[in-house]
Amino acid sequence: MTDSQATHPLMIALDFQTKEAVQAFLAQFPDPAHLTVKIGMELFDRYGPAIVKEIQARGCAIFLDLKLFDIPNTVERALTQLGELGVQYVTVHTLGGSAMLQAAQRGLVAGAKRAHVAVPHLLGVTELTSISPVGLRDEQNCRLTMTEQVVALAKLAQQSDCDGVITSALELPALVAAVGPEFEYVVPGIRLASDAAGDQQRVATPQTARQAGATAIVVGRPINQSKTPVSAYAQYQTAWNA
């Protein structure tokens, strides 16, 4: 990853419905080149790679969060396409299994090589932060505890050539102990103590996440729905660095 593609540990989720809303949001920041932003399914499904290129033109690093989950051949072909885009991170579901995760990494490497860009970091989604322990037990029929399940999936990701995982901060101490501090741990569901949790079930503050071993955090509504997003971003930066 070159200096111009350097990422920052605080990532902003661009959870907007239109590219005009995205551009208006980013225009409020004096230097968007200092930002790492997350593009999810909502924007990508509507605009495709074009929205990635538009945001890259502002200098932002990109976390492309599409959470791919399909048979290995399909995922490998899809990741070959995404690997050409010059983004910094992409995501797949660890529940797809080792063959799918390894196929995803092969696709990323092939795509990046074809486009002469750096290979994106491959992050495995463990359990969504919207899933509660009750949902894990009663809807996924998983007999492991939440921590046991997340640790097992992170170990699978590490053994299958992923660079890191997406995980709740609540499981971080167990993950760092079981998987190691060199793996990447990207944590969504981040809120300041004064923020509403919304539909997130397993939330944490920036300080808690960093102290537990997070390498990066993802913040959505508290920044992207703020009336003063630049100030909100600064608050979260301060909290992360505290």
mmCIF file of N, CA, C and O in Angstrom, residues 9 15 21 29 44 62 68 79 92 100 107 117 120 133 136 144 150 162 196-197 205 208 222 225 230 235 240:
data_model
loop_
_atom_site.group_PDB
_atom_site.id
_atom_site.type_symbol
_atom_site.label_atom_id
_atom_site.label_comp_id
_atom_site.label_asym_id
_atom_site.label_seq_id
_atom_site.Cartn_x
_atom_site.Cartn_y
_atom_site.Cartn_z
ATOM 1 N N PRO A 9 -7.230 4.864 11.020
ATOM 2 C CA PRO A 9 -7.951 3.908 11.872
ATOM 3 C C PRO A 9 -9.413 4.250 12.124
ATOM 4 O O PRO A 9 -10.164 3.384 12.562
ATOM 5 N N ASP A 15 -23.223 5.773 4.508
ATOM 6 C CA ASP A 15 -24.540 5.138 4.395
ATOM 7 C C ASP A 15 -25.564 6.143 3.865
ATOM 8 O O ASP A 15 -26.443 6.620 4.591
ATOM 9 N N ALA A 21 -25.692 12.905 -2.239
ATOM 10 C CA ALA A 21 -25.600 13.023 -0.781
ATOM 11 C C ALA A 21 -24.183 12.727 -0.307
ATOM 12 O O ALA A 21 -23.664 13.386 0.612
ATOM 13 N N PHE A 29 -15.607 18.341 4.373
ATOM 14 C CA PHE A 29 -14.300 18.096 4.966
ATOM 15 C C PHE A 29 -13.234 18.858 4.186
ATOM 16 O O PHE A 29 -13.162 18.767 2.959
ATOM 17 N N PHE A 44 -23.071 0.747 -3.626
ATOM 18 C CA PHE A 44 -22.453 -0.020 -4.695
ATOM 19 C C PHE A 44 -23.493 -0.699 -5.578
ATOM 20 O O PHE A 44 -23.327 -0.769 -6.808
ATOM 21 N N ILE A 62 -10.544 3.591 0.490
ATOM 22 C CA ILE A 62 -11.854 2.954 0.398
ATOM 23 C C ILE A 62 -11.886 1.600 1.095
ATOM 24 O O ILE A 62 -11.059 0.721 0.834
ATOM 25 N N LEU A 68 -19.310 -10.496 0.672
ATOM 26 C CA LEU A 68 -19.623 -11.541 -0.308
ATOM 27 C C LEU A 68 -19.743 -12.905 0.359
ATOM 28 O O LEU A 68 -18.976 -13.253 1.259
ATOM 29 N N LEU A 79 -14.272 -11.283 -6.760
ATOM 30 C CA LEU A 79 -13.149 -10.601 -6.123
ATOM 31 C C LEU A 79 -12.057 -10.244 -7.122
ATOM 32 O O LEU A 79 -11.314 -9.277 -6.916
ATOM 33 N N VAL A 92 -15.693 -10.381 3.068
ATOM 34 C CA VAL A 92 -16.432 -11.602 2.743
ATOM 35 C C VAL A 92 -16.926 -12.203 4.061
ATOM 36 O O VAL A 92 -16.409 -11.889 5.131
ATOM 37 N N MET A 100 -14.020 -20.973 0.219
ATOM 38 C CA MET A 100 -14.489 -19.696 -0.301
ATOM 39 C C MET A 100 -13.523 -18.570 0.061
ATOM 40 O O MET A 100 -13.214 -17.700 -0.762
ATOM 41 N N GLY A 107 -8.703 -14.413 -5.985
ATOM 42 C CA GLY A 107 -9.332 -13.454 -6.880
ATOM 43 C C GLY A 107 -8.790 -12.053 -6.686
ATOM 44 O O GLY A 107 -8.495 -11.342 -7.665
ATOM 45 N N VAL A 117 -2.245 -2.629 -9.246
ATOM 46 C CA VAL A 117 -2.525 -1.889 -8.013
ATOM 47 C C VAL A 117 -2.211 -2.791 -6.823
ATOM 48 O O VAL A 117 -2.010 -4.002 -6.978
ATOM 49 N N PRO A 120 -5.906 -5.423 -2.132
ATOM 50 C CA PRO A 120 -6.684 -4.982 -0.972
ATOM 51 C C PRO A 120 -6.548 -5.959 0.192
ATOM 52 O O PRO A 120 -6.280 -7.148 -0.010
ATOM 53 N N PRO A 133 -26.731 -12.568 21.308
ATOM 54 C CA PRO A 133 -26.516 -13.962 21.708
ATOM 55 C C PRO A 133 -27.780 -14.814 21.584
ATOM 56 O O PRO A 133 -27.703 -16.000 21.242
ATOM 57 N N LEU A 136 -28.117 -15.652 17.933
ATOM 58 C CA LEU A 136 -27.124 -16.673 17.587
ATOM 59 C C LEU A 136 -27.630 -18.051 17.981
ATOM 60 O O LEU A 136 -27.537 -19.015 17.216
ATOM 61 N N LEU A 144 -22.475 -22.629 20.319
ATOM 62 C CA LEU A 144 -21.340 -21.947 20.922
ATOM 63 C C LEU A 144 -21.796 -20.636 21.533
ATOM 64 O O LEU A 144 -22.818 -20.068 21.132
ATOM 65 N N VAL A 150 -17.191 -16.337 17.457
ATOM 66 C CA VAL A 150 -16.366 -15.325 16.795
ATOM 67 C C VAL A 150 -14.901 -15.755 16.753
ATOM 68 O O VAL A 150 -14.226 -15.590 15.728
ATOM 69 N N CYS A 162 -6.987 -14.714 5.065
ATOM 70 C CA CYS A 162 -7.534 -13.376 5.274
ATOM 71 C C CYS A 162 -6.507 -12.532 6.036
ATOM 72 O O CYS A 162 -5.639 -13.048 6.734
ATOM 73 N N ALA A 196 -26.826 7.239 20.811
ATOM 74 C CA ALA A 196 -27.807 6.162 20.837
ATOM 75 C C ALA A 196 -27.230 4.941 20.124
ATOM 76 O O ALA A 196 -26.515 5.062 19.133
ATOM 77 N N ALA A 197 -27.562 3.741 20.608
ATOM 78 C CA ALA A 197 -27.049 2.508 20.010
ATOM 79 C C ALA A 197 -27.737 2.178 18.698
ATOM 80 O O ALA A 197 -27.189 1.483 17.853
ATOM 81 N N THR A 205 -17.207 2.036 22.888
ATOM 82 C CA THR A 205 -16.650 3.357 22.623
ATOM 83 C C THR A 205 -15.322 3.198 21.877
ATOM 84 O O THR A 205 -14.713 2.114 21.887
ATOM 85 N N THR A 208 -12.609 2.015 24.324
ATOM 86 C CA THR A 208 -12.739 0.607 24.691
ATOM 87 C C THR A 208 -12.227 -0.293 23.577
ATOM 88 O O THR A 208 -11.505 -1.271 23.816
ATOM 89 N N PRO A 222 -23.463 8.359 13.849
ATOM 90 C CA PRO A 222 -23.039 9.494 14.683
ATOM 91 C C PRO A 222 -22.237 10.546 13.920
ATOM 92 O O PRO A 222 -22.169 11.699 14.343
ATOM 93 N N GLN A 225 -24.834 11.309 10.005
ATOM 94 C CA GLN A 225 -26.120 11.965 10.219
ATOM 95 C C GLN A 225 -26.003 13.184 11.127
ATOM 96 O O GLN A 225 -27.010 13.782 11.498
ATOM 97 N N VAL A 230 -17.890 17.246 10.538
ATOM 98 C CA VAL A 230 -16.457 17.452 10.736
ATOM 99 C C VAL A 230 -16.129 17.480 12.226
ATOM 100 O O VAL A 230 -15.147 16.876 12.681
ATOM 101 N N GLN A 235 -14.351 14.570 17.192
ATOM 102 C CA GLN A 235 -14.643 14.000 18.508
ATOM 103 C C GLN A 235 -14.243 12.539 18.573
ATOM 104 O O GLN A 235 -13.659 12.078 19.567
ATOM 105 N N TRP A 240 -10.558 8.148 20.054
ATOM 106 C CA TRP A 240 -9.684 7.033 19.667
ATOM 107 C C TRP A 240 -8.258 7.244 20.201
ATOM 108 O O TRP A 240 -7.609 6.307 20.653
#
